[in-house]
PDB file of C-alpha atoms in Angstrom:
ATOM      1  CA  UNK A   1     114.885  75.116  59.544  1.00 58.00           C
ATOM      2  CA  UNK A   2     117.517  75.557  62.244  1.00 70.00           C
ATOM      3  CA  UNK A   3     117.652  73.144  65.135  1.00 71.00           C
ATOM      4  CA  UNK A   4     115.575  74.422  68.056  1.00 82.00           C
ATOM      5  CA  UNK A   5     117.055  75.609  71.304  1.00 85.00           C
ATOM      6  CA  UNK A   6     116.485  72.632  73.575  1.00 84.00           C
ATOM      7  CA  UNK A   7     115.362  73.474  77.105  1.00 89.00           C
ATOM      8  CA  UNK A   8     114.875  70.582  79.471  1.00 86.00           C
ATOM      9  CA  UNK A   9     113.474  70.659  82.994  1.00 86.00           C
ATOM     10  CA  UNK A  10     114.952  68.246  85.498  1.00 82.00           C
ATOM     11  CA  UNK A  11     113.237  64.843  85.127  1.00 82.00           C
ATOM     12  CA  UNK A  12     110.739  64.056  87.874  1.00 79.00           C
ATOM     13  CA  UNK A  13     111.034  60.826  89.865  1.00 76.00           C
ATOM     14  CA  UNK A  14     107.665  59.011  89.824  1.00 75.00           C
ATOM     15  CA  UNK A  15     107.736  57.897  93.455  1.00 74.00           C
ATOM     16  CA  UNK A  16     104.580  59.672  94.554  1.00 70.00           C
ATOM     17  CA  UNK A  17     102.308  62.572  93.820  1.00 71.00           C
ATOM     18  CA  UNK A  18     103.769  65.853  92.649  1.00 71.00           C
ATOM     19  CA  UNK A  19     104.069  68.709  95.095  1.00 72.00           C
ATOM     20  CA  UNK A  20     104.635  72.419  94.670  1.00 75.00           C
ATOM     21  CA  UNK A  21     108.422  72.008  94.731  1.00 75.00           C
ATOM     22  CA  UNK A  22     108.349  69.869  91.588  1.00 71.00           C
ATOM     23  CA  UNK A  23     106.542  72.575  89.664  1.00 75.00           C
ATOM     24  CA  UNK A  24     108.100  75.673  91.221  1.00 77.00           C
ATOM     25  CA  UNK A  25     111.621  74.332  90.932  1.00 75.00           C
ATOM     26  CA  UNK A  26     112.412  72.825  87.552  1.00 78.00           C
ATOM     27  CA  UNK A  27     109.156  73.185  85.632  1.00 85.00           C
ATOM     28  CA  UNK A  28     108.024  76.788  86.050  1.00 87.00           C
ATOM     29  CA  UNK A  29     111.461  78.378  85.623  1.00 87.00           C
ATOM     30  CA  UNK A  30     112.098  76.438  82.414  1.00 90.00           C
ATOM     31  CA  UNK A  31     108.572  77.182  81.167  1.00 92.00           C
ATOM     32  CA  UNK A  32     109.047  80.918  81.711  1.00 92.00           C
ATOM     33  CA  UNK A  33     112.323  80.803  79.772  1.00 92.00           C
ATOM     34  CA  UNK A  34     110.752  78.799  76.929  1.00 93.00           C
ATOM     35  CA  UNK A  35     107.802  81.211  76.681  1.00 94.00           C
ATOM     36  CA  UNK A  36     110.077  84.254  76.695  1.00 94.00           C
ATOM     37  CA  UNK A  37     112.326  82.845  73.969  1.00 94.00           C
ATOM     38  CA  UNK A  38     109.340  81.830  71.834  1.00 95.00           C
ATOM     39  CA  UNK A  39     107.879  85.335  72.189  1.00 96.00           C
ATOM     40  CA  UNK A  40     111.232  86.657  70.919  1.00 94.00           C
ATOM     41  CA  UNK A  41     110.956  84.366  67.868  1.00 94.00           C
ATOM     42  CA  UNK A  42     113.318  81.580  68.940  1.00 92.00           C
ATOM     43  CA  UNK A  43     112.468  78.019  67.906  1.00 92.00           C
ATOM     44  CA  UNK A  44     112.344  76.118  71.231  1.00 92.00           C
ATOM     45  CA  UNK A  45     112.013  72.439  72.117  1.00 90.00           C
ATOM     46  CA  UNK A  46     110.833  72.230  75.754  1.00 92.00           C
ATOM     47  CA  UNK A  47     111.120  68.803  77.343  1.00 89.00           C
ATOM     48  CA  UNK A  48     111.284  66.961  80.624  1.00 87.00           C
ATOM     49  CA  UNK A  49     111.304  63.346  81.568  1.00 84.00           C
ATOM     50  CA  UNK A  50     110.136  60.873  84.117  1.00 82.00           C
ATOM     51  CA  UNK A  51     113.086  59.402  86.002  1.00 80.00           C
ATOM     52  CA  UNK A  52     111.836  55.831  86.264  1.00 81.00           C
ATOM     53  CA  UNK A  53     115.335  54.708  87.231  1.00 78.00           C
ATOM     54  CA  UNK A  54     115.680  56.988  90.307  1.00 81.00           C
ATOM     55  CA  UNK A  55     116.742  55.365  93.562  1.00 83.00           C
ATOM     56  CA  UNK A  56     113.711  56.824  95.334  1.00 85.00           C
ATOM     57  CA  UNK A  57     111.446  54.818  93.004  1.00 83.00           C
ATOM     58  CA  UNK A  58     113.219  51.619  94.059  1.00 87.00           C
ATOM     59  CA  UNK A  59     112.881  52.553  97.744  1.00 89.00           C
ATOM     60  CA  UNK A  60     109.149  53.240  97.326  1.00 87.00           C
ATOM     61  CA  UNK A  61     108.799  49.878  95.557  1.00 88.00           C
ATOM     62  CA  UNK A  62     110.495  48.058  98.441  1.00 91.00           C
ATOM     63  CA  UNK A  63     108.347  49.914 100.995  1.00 92.00           C
ATOM     64  CA  UNK A  64     105.110  49.036  99.205  1.00 90.00           C
ATOM     65  CA  UNK A  65     105.929  45.522  97.997  1.00 94.00           C
ATOM     66  CA  UNK A  66     105.714  46.464  94.324  1.00 91.00           C
ATOM     67  CA  UNK A  67     108.199  46.493  91.475  1.00 90.00           C
ATOM     68  CA  UNK A  68     109.895  49.772  90.526  1.00 86.00           C
ATOM     69  CA  UNK A  69     108.109  49.611  87.158  1.00 84.00           C
ATOM     70  CA  UNK A  70     104.721  49.360  88.912  1.00 88.00           C
ATOM     71  CA  UNK A  71     105.536  52.353  91.116  1.00 85.00           C
ATOM     72  CA  UNK A  72     106.719  54.423  88.139  1.00 84.00           C
ATOM     73  CA  UNK A  73     103.760  53.481  85.958  1.00 84.00           C
ATOM     74  CA  UNK A  74     101.335  54.163  88.800  1.00 83.00           C
ATOM     75  CA  UNK A  75     102.462  57.766  89.183  1.00 81.00           C
ATOM     76  CA  UNK A  76     103.492  58.621  85.608  1.00 82.00           C
ATOM     77  CA  UNK A  77      99.989  59.512  84.398  1.00 81.00           C
ATOM     78  CA  UNK A  78      99.522  62.074  87.184  1.00 80.00           C
ATOM     79  CA  UNK A  79     103.038  63.429  86.689  1.00 79.00           C
ATOM     80  CA  UNK A  80     102.284  64.016  83.020  1.00 81.00           C
ATOM     81  CA  UNK A  81      98.931  65.682  83.786  1.00 81.00           C
ATOM     82  CA  UNK A  82      99.817  67.888  86.780  1.00 78.00           C
ATOM     83  CA  UNK A  83     102.124  70.356  84.971  1.00 81.00           C
ATOM     84  CA  UNK A  84      99.440  70.858  82.301  1.00 80.00           C
ATOM     85  CA  UNK A  85      96.957  71.821  85.026  1.00 79.00           C
ATOM     86  CA  UNK A  86      99.477  74.466  86.109  1.00 81.00           C
ATOM     87  CA  UNK A  87      99.647  75.577  82.449  1.00 87.00           C
ATOM     88  CA  UNK A  88     103.210  74.283  82.029  1.00 88.00           C
ATOM     89  CA  UNK A  89     103.171  72.635  78.608  1.00 87.00           C
ATOM     90  CA  UNK A  90     106.061  70.463  77.470  1.00 90.00           C
ATOM     91  CA  UNK A  91     106.691  69.563  73.853  1.00 89.00           C
ATOM     92  CA  UNK A  92     107.678  66.113  75.063  1.00 85.00           C
ATOM     93  CA  UNK A  93     107.785  64.195  78.333  1.00 84.00           C
ATOM     94  CA  UNK A  94     110.289  61.383  77.894  1.00 82.00           C
ATOM     95  CA  UNK A  95     110.321  58.027  79.644  1.00 78.00           C
ATOM     96  CA  UNK A  96     113.639  56.187  79.371  1.00 73.00           C
ATOM     97  CA  UNK A  97     112.066  52.726  79.115  1.00 70.00           C
ATOM     98  CA  UNK A  98     109.915  53.742  76.128  1.00 70.00           C
ATOM     99  CA  UNK A  99     111.051  51.851  72.988  1.00 70.00           C
ATOM    100  CA  UNK A 100     111.539  55.071  70.984  1.00 74.00           C
ATOM    101  CA  UNK A 101     113.387  57.034  73.690  1.00 68.00           C
ATOM    102  CA  UNK A 102     116.960  56.176  72.715  1.00 73.00           C
ATOM    103  CA  UNK A 103     116.470  56.860  69.013  1.00 80.00           C
ATOM    104  CA  UNK A 104     114.606  60.125  69.764  1.00 74.00           C
ATOM    105  CA  UNK A 105     117.470  61.434  71.950  1.00 75.00           C
ATOM    106  CA  UNK A 106     120.073  60.417  69.363  1.00 80.00           C
ATOM    107  CA  UNK A 107     118.063  62.190  66.658  1.00 81.00           C
ATOM    108  CA  UNK A 108     117.704  65.442  68.633  1.00 75.00           C
ATOM    109  CA  UNK A 109     121.358  65.532  69.705  1.00 77.00           C
ATOM    110  CA  UNK A 110     122.474  64.675  66.162  1.00 80.00           C
ATOM    111  CA  UNK A 111     120.423  67.531  64.693  1.00 76.00           C
ATOM    112  CA  UNK A 112     121.945  69.961  67.180  1.00 71.00           C
ATOM    113  CA  UNK A 113     125.473  68.812  66.441  1.00 74.00           C
ATOM    114  CA  UNK A 114     124.949  69.201  62.697  1.00 74.00           C
ATOM    115  CA  UNK A 115     123.234  72.587  63.057  1.00 72.00           C
ATOM    116  CA  UNK A 116     125.577  74.302  65.498  1.00 67.00           C
ATOM    117  CA  UNK A 117     128.670  72.123  65.560  1.00 66.00           C
ATOM    118  CA  UNK A 118     128.025  70.751  69.014  1.00 63.00           C
ATOM    119  CA  UNK A 119     125.668  70.690  71.939  1.00 62.00           C
ATOM    120  CA  UNK A 120     125.934  73.446  74.535  1.00 61.00           C
ATOM    121  CA  UNK A 121     125.527  72.023  78.012  1.00 63.00           C
ATOM    122  CA  UNK A 122     124.528  74.850  80.332  1.00 62.00           C
ATOM    123  CA  UNK A 123     123.248  75.095  83.850  1.00 58.00           C
ATOM    124  CA  UNK A 124     122.178  77.914  86.115  1.00 55.00           C
ATOM    125  CA  UNK A 125     124.515  78.810  88.931  1.00 48.00           C
ATOM    126  CA  UNK A 126     124.433  81.544  91.545  1.00 45.00           C
ATOM    127  CA  UNK A 127     126.719  83.593  89.280  1.00 46.00           C
ATOM    128  CA  UNK A 128     124.773  83.049  86.070  1.00 47.00           C
ATOM    129  CA  UNK A 129     124.713  80.527  83.238  1.00 47.00           C
ATOM    130  CA  UNK A 130     127.760  78.463  82.399  1.00 47.00           C
ATOM    131  CA  UNK A 131     128.238  76.099  79.536  1.00 48.00           C
ATOM    132  CA  UNK A 132     130.593  74.278  77.227  1.00 46.00           C
ATOM    133  CA  UNK A 133     130.284  72.656  73.809  1.00 45.00           C
ATOM    134  CA  UNK A 134     130.600  68.886  73.426  1.00 46.00           C
TER     135      UNK A 134
END
């Protein structure tokens, strides 16, 4: 089986509750693309992450007298559940501090490199998609 097309939504910083901008920005657009490609028969891996390491998490921790890990853990459950309530379903929601995270990323990137000779890094711009192989 060919390596899937990997679509990833911008990781969400777990500094508080999600708001409409979190979903409408990175999550819904990527979900629409993933659904369209799957309907066309493309094998898709749709992921996001929780940005435990974001500076805003550290600021929230200082403001509330908690550790950054406590802040991240306190909001991660809701962050994982809220997109599902909006019917945005990820194949995986990654957390960098999880013991398996590093090996999982290396495995996915390795499969892509072997399957297509590289990883295409693309982003949306006002003029359309751009990308380059690494």
